[in-house]
Coordinates of C-alpha atoms and ligand atoms in Angstrom, one line a residue:
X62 CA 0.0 0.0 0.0
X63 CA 1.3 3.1 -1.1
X64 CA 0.3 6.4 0.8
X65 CA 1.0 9.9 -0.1
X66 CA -0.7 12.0 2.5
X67 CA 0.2 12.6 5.9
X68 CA -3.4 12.3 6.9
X69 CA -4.7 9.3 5.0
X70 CA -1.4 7.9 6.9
X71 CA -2.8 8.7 10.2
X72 CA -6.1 7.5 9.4
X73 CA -4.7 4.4 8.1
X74 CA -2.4 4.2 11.3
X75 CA -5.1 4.9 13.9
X76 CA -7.6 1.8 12.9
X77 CA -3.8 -0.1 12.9
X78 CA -3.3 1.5 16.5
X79 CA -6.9 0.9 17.6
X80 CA -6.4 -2.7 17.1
X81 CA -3.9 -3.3 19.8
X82 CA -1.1 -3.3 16.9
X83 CA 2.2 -2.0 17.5
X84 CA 3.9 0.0 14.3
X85 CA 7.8 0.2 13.3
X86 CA 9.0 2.6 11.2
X87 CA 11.8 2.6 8.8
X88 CA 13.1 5.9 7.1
X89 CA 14.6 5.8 4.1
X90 CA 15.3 8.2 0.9
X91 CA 14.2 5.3 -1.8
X92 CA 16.0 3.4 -4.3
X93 CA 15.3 0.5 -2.4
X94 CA 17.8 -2.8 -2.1
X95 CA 18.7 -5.5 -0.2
X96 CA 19.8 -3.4 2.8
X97 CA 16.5 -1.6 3.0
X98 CA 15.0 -5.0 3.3
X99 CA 17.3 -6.5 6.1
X100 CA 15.9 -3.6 8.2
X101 CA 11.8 -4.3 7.0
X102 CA 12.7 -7.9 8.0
X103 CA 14.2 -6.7 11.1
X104 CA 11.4 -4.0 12.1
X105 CA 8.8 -7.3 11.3
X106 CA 10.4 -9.5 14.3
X107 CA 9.7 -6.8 16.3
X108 CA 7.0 -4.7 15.5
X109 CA 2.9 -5.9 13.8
X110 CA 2.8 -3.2 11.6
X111 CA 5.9 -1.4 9.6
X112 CA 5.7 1.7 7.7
X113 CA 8.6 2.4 5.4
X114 CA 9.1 6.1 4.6
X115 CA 10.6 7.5 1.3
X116 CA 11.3 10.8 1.0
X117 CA 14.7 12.7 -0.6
X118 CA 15.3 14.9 2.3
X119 CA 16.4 18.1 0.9
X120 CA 17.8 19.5 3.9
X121 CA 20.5 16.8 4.8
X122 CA 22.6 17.4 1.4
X123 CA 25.2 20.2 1.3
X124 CA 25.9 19.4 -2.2
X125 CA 23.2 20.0 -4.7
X126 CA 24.5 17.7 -7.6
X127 CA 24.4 15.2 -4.7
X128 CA 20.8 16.2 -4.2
X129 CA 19.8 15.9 -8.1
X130 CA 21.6 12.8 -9.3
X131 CA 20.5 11.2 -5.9
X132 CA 18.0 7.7 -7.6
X133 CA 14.2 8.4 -7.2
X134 CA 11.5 5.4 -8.3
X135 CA 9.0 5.1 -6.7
X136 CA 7.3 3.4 -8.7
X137 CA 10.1 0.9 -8.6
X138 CA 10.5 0.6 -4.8
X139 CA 6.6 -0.6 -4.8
X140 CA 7.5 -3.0 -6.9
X141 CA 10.2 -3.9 -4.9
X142 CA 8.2 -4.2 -1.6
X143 CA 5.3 -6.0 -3.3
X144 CA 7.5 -8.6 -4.5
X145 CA 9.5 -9.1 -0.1
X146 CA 6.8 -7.6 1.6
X147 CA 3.7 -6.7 0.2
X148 CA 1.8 -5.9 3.4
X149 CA 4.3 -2.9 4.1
X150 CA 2.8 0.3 4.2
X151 CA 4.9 2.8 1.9
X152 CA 4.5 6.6 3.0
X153 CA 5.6 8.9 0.2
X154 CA 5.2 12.6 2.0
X155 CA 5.6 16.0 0.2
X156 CA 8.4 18.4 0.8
X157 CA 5.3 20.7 2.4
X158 CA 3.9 17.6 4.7
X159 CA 7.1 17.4 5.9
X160 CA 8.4 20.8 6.0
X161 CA 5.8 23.0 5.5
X162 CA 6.6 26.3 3.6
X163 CA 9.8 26.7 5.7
X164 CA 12.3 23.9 3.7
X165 CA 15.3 24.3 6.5
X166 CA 17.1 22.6 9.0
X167 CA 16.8 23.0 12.7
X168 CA 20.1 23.2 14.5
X169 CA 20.0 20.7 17.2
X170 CA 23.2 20.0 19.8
X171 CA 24.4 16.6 19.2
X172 CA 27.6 17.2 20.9
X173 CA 30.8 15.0 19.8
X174 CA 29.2 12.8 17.9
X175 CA 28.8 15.3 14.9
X176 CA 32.3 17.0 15.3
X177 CA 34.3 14.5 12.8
X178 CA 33.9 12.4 10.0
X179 CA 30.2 12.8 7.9
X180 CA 29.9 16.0 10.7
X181 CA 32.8 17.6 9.3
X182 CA 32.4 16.6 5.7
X183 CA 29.1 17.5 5.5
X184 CA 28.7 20.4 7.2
X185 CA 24.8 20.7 8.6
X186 CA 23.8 17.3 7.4
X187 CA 23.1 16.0 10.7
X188 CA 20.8 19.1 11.3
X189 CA 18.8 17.8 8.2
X190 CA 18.5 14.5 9.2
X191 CA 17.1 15.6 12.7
X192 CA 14.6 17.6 11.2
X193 CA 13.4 15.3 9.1
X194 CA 13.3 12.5 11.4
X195 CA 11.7 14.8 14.1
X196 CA 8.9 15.5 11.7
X197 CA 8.4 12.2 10.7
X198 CA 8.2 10.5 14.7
X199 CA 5.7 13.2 14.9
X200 CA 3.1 12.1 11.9
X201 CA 4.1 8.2 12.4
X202 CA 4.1 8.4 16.2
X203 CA 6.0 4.7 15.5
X204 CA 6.7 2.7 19.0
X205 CA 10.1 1.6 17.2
X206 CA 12.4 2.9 14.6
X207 CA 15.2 1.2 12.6
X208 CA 18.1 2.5 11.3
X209 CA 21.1 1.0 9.6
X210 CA 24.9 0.5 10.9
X211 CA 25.9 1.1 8.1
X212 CA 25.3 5.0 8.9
X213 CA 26.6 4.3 12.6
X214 CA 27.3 7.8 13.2
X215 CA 23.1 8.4 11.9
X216 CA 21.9 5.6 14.5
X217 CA 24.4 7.7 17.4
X218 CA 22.7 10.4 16.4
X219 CA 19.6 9.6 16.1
X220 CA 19.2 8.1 19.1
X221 CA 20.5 11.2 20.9
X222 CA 17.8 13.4 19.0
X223 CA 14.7 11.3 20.7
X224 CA 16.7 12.2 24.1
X225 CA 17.1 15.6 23.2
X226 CA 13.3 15.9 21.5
X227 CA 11.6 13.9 24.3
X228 CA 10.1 11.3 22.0
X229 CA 8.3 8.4 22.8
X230 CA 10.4 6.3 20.0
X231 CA 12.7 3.0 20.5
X232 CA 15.5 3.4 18.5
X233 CA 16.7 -0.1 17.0
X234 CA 20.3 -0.4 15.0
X235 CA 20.7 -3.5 12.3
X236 CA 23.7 -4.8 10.8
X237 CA 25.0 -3.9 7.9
X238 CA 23.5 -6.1 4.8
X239 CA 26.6 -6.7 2.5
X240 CA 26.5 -8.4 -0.6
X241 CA 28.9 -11.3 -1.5
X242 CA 32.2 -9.6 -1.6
X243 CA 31.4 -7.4 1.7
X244 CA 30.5 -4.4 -0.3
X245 CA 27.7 -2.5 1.5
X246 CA 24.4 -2.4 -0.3
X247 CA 23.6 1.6 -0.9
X248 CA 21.1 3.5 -3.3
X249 CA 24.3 5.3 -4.4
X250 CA 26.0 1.8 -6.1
X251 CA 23.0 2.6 -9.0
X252 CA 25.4 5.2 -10.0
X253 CA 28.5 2.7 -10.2
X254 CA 29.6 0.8 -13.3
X255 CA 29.9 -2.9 -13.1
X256 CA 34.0 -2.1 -12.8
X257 CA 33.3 0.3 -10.2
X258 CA 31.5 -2.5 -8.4
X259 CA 34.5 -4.6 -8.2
X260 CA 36.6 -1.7 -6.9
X261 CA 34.2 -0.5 -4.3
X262 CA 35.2 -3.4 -2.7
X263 CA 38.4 -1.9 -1.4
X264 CA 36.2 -0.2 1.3
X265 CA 35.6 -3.2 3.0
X266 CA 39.2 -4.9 2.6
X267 CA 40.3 -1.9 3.9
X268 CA 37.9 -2.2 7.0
X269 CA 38.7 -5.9 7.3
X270 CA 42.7 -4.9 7.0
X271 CA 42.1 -2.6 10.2
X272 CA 40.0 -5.1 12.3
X273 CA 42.7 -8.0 12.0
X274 CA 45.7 -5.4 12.8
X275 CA 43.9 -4.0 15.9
X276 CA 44.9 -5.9 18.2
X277 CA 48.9 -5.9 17.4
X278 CA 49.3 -2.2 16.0
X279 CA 49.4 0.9 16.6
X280 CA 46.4 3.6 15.2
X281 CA 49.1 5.1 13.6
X282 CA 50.6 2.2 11.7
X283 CA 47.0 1.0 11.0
X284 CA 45.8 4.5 9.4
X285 CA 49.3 4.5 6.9
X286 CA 48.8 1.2 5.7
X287 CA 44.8 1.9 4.7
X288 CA 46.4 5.3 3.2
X289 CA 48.4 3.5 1.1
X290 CA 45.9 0.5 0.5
X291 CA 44.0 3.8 -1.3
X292 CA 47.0 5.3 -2.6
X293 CA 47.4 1.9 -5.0
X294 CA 43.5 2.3 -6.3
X295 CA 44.0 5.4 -8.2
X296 CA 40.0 5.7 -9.1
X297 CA 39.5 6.3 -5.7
X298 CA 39.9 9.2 -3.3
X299 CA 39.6 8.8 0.3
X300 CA 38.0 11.5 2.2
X301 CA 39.1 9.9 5.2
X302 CA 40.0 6.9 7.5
X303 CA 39.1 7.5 11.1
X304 CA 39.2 5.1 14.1
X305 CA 36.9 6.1 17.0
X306 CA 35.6 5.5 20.5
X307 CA 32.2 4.3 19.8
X308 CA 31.0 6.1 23.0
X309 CA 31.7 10.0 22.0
X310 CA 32.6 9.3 17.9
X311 CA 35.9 11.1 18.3
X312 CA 38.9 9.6 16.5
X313 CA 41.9 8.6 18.7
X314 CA 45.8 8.3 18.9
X315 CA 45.7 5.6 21.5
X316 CA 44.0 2.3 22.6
X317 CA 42.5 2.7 26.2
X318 CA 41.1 -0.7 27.8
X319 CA 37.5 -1.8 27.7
X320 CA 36.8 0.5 25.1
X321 CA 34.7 -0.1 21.7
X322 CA 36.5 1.1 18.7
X323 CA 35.3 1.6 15.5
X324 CA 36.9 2.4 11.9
X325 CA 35.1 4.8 9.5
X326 CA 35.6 5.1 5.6
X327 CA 34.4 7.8 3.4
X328 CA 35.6 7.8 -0.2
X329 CA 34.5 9.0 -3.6
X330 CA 34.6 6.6 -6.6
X331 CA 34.2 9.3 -9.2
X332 CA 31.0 11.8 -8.6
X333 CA 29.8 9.0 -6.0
X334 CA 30.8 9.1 -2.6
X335 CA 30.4 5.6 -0.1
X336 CA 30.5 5.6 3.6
X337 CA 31.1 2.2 5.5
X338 CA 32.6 1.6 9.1
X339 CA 33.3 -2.1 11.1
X340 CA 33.5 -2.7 14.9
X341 CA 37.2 -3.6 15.6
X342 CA 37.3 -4.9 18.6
X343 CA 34.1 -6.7 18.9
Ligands
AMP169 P1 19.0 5.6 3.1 O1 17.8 5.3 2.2 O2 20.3 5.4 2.4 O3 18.8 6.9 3.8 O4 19.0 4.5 4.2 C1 17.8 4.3 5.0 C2 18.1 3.4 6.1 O5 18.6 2.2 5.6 C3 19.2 3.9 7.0 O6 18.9 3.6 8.4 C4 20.5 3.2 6.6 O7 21.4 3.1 7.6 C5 19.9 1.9 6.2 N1 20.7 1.1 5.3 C6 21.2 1.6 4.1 N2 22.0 0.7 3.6 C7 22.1 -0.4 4.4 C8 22.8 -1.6 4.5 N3 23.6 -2.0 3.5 N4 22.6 -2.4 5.6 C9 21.8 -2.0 6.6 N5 21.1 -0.9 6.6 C10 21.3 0.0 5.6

């Protein structure tokens, strides 16, 4: 069921909620794919009812190009969902049920966890995707939400806007859906070339590479020899390597005990930029 109104949603929702039945919600920007389905399956073990949102949010890109060239089908992702999961209620809001007239970001204090890496590459972003996400716990009013690893620094986030907003939402992280070779399913692999494919794959060597030296090297010696690993693909440019303390996001020099650590990637592959990250010692 496709839905394009914020009211018929809520009408839908409160027959749904009158029942008894409890609704997940899973926000997403369309161009739908194996990874977006790992999290429906997820929200489903949990949750009666899951509503999967679609909607481009123009206030979370800093680039515009980004913003045009970013894959919209709806039509498509119906398809898609009819085919896994055809009881899933799609919501496909406008720009103005979202946003109103006023199309622009709220600023929001998320502390450390926005300082480095997609915070500092992308300079507002995370103010975009708390706005949008605000809005859309508002109109859904889900009891959970499920968000992707693969944007860990988006779950840390997130879960610190419901804290900050005061709403009544369980946040839920899912692992990372990868397909065969350990690449990380994205909308943005549309845009890659069959030989792209292949060489995206260096992200997640690279993040393997750092999880087996962990334990025996330094941050230092791990950070030169994914530098290098990057240096040797010429079609691609890292942005950057980071290794962080899960708990504040903020990369490190040193290993301190009974801490989780974290490696980030963010590199472009011509106009398309990927972002992974791997637990590395857990
Ligand atoms: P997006 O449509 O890219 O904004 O992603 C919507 C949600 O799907 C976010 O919570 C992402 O973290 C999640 N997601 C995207 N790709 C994957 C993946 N490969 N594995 C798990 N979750 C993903």
């Amino acid at each position: 069921m496709v839905i394009n109104s914020k009211t018929s949603l809520q009408e839908v929702l409160e027959i749904i909620k009158k029942e008894g039945k409890t609704v997940g919600l899973v926000p997403t920007m369309g161009a739908l794919h194996d990874g977006h389905l790992s999290l429906i399956n997820f929200a489903y073990s949990y949750c009666d009812t899951v509503v999967v949102s679609i909607f481009v949010n123009p206030t979370q890109f800093n680039n515009a190009s980004d913003l045009e060239k970013y894959p919209r089908n709806v039509n498509n992702d119906a398809g898609f969902l009819k085919q896994h999961n055809s009881k899933t209620i799609i919501f496909t809001p406008d720009v103005s049920d979202i946003y109103n007239d006023k199309v622009e970001a709220e600023s929001f204090d998320f502390g450390s966890y926005v300082d480095f890496m997609e915070g500092e590459f992308r300079v507002g972003h995370f103010d975009g995707v708390g706005s949008v996400l605000k809005r859309l716990f508002d109109i859904v009013k889900p009891d959970k939400a499920f968000f992707g690893e693969k944007d860990f620094q988006q779950l840390m986030v997130v879960k610190k806007l419901v804290k900050i907003t005061d709403q009544d939402v369980e946040i839920i992280g899912c692992p990372t859906s990868r397909n065969e070779f350990g690449l990380a399913q994205s909308s943005r692999n549309f845009r890659l070339t069959d030989s792209e494919l292949k060489v995206a794959e260096l992200i997640y060597k690279a993040l393997s590479k750092a999880k087996k030296m962990f334990d025996n090297n330094s941050i230092k010696e791990i950070e030169n020899e994914i530098v290098n690993m990057f240096k040797d693909e010429p079609a691609f440019e890292l942005e950057y390597f980071s290794i962080v303390k899960e708990n504040d996001l903020i990369p490190t020099k040193i290993k301190e005990p009974k801490q989780n650590y974290r490696a980030f990637i963010a590199a472009f592959l011509g106009e398309v930029r990927l972002i992974d990250n791997m637990a590395l010692n857990y």
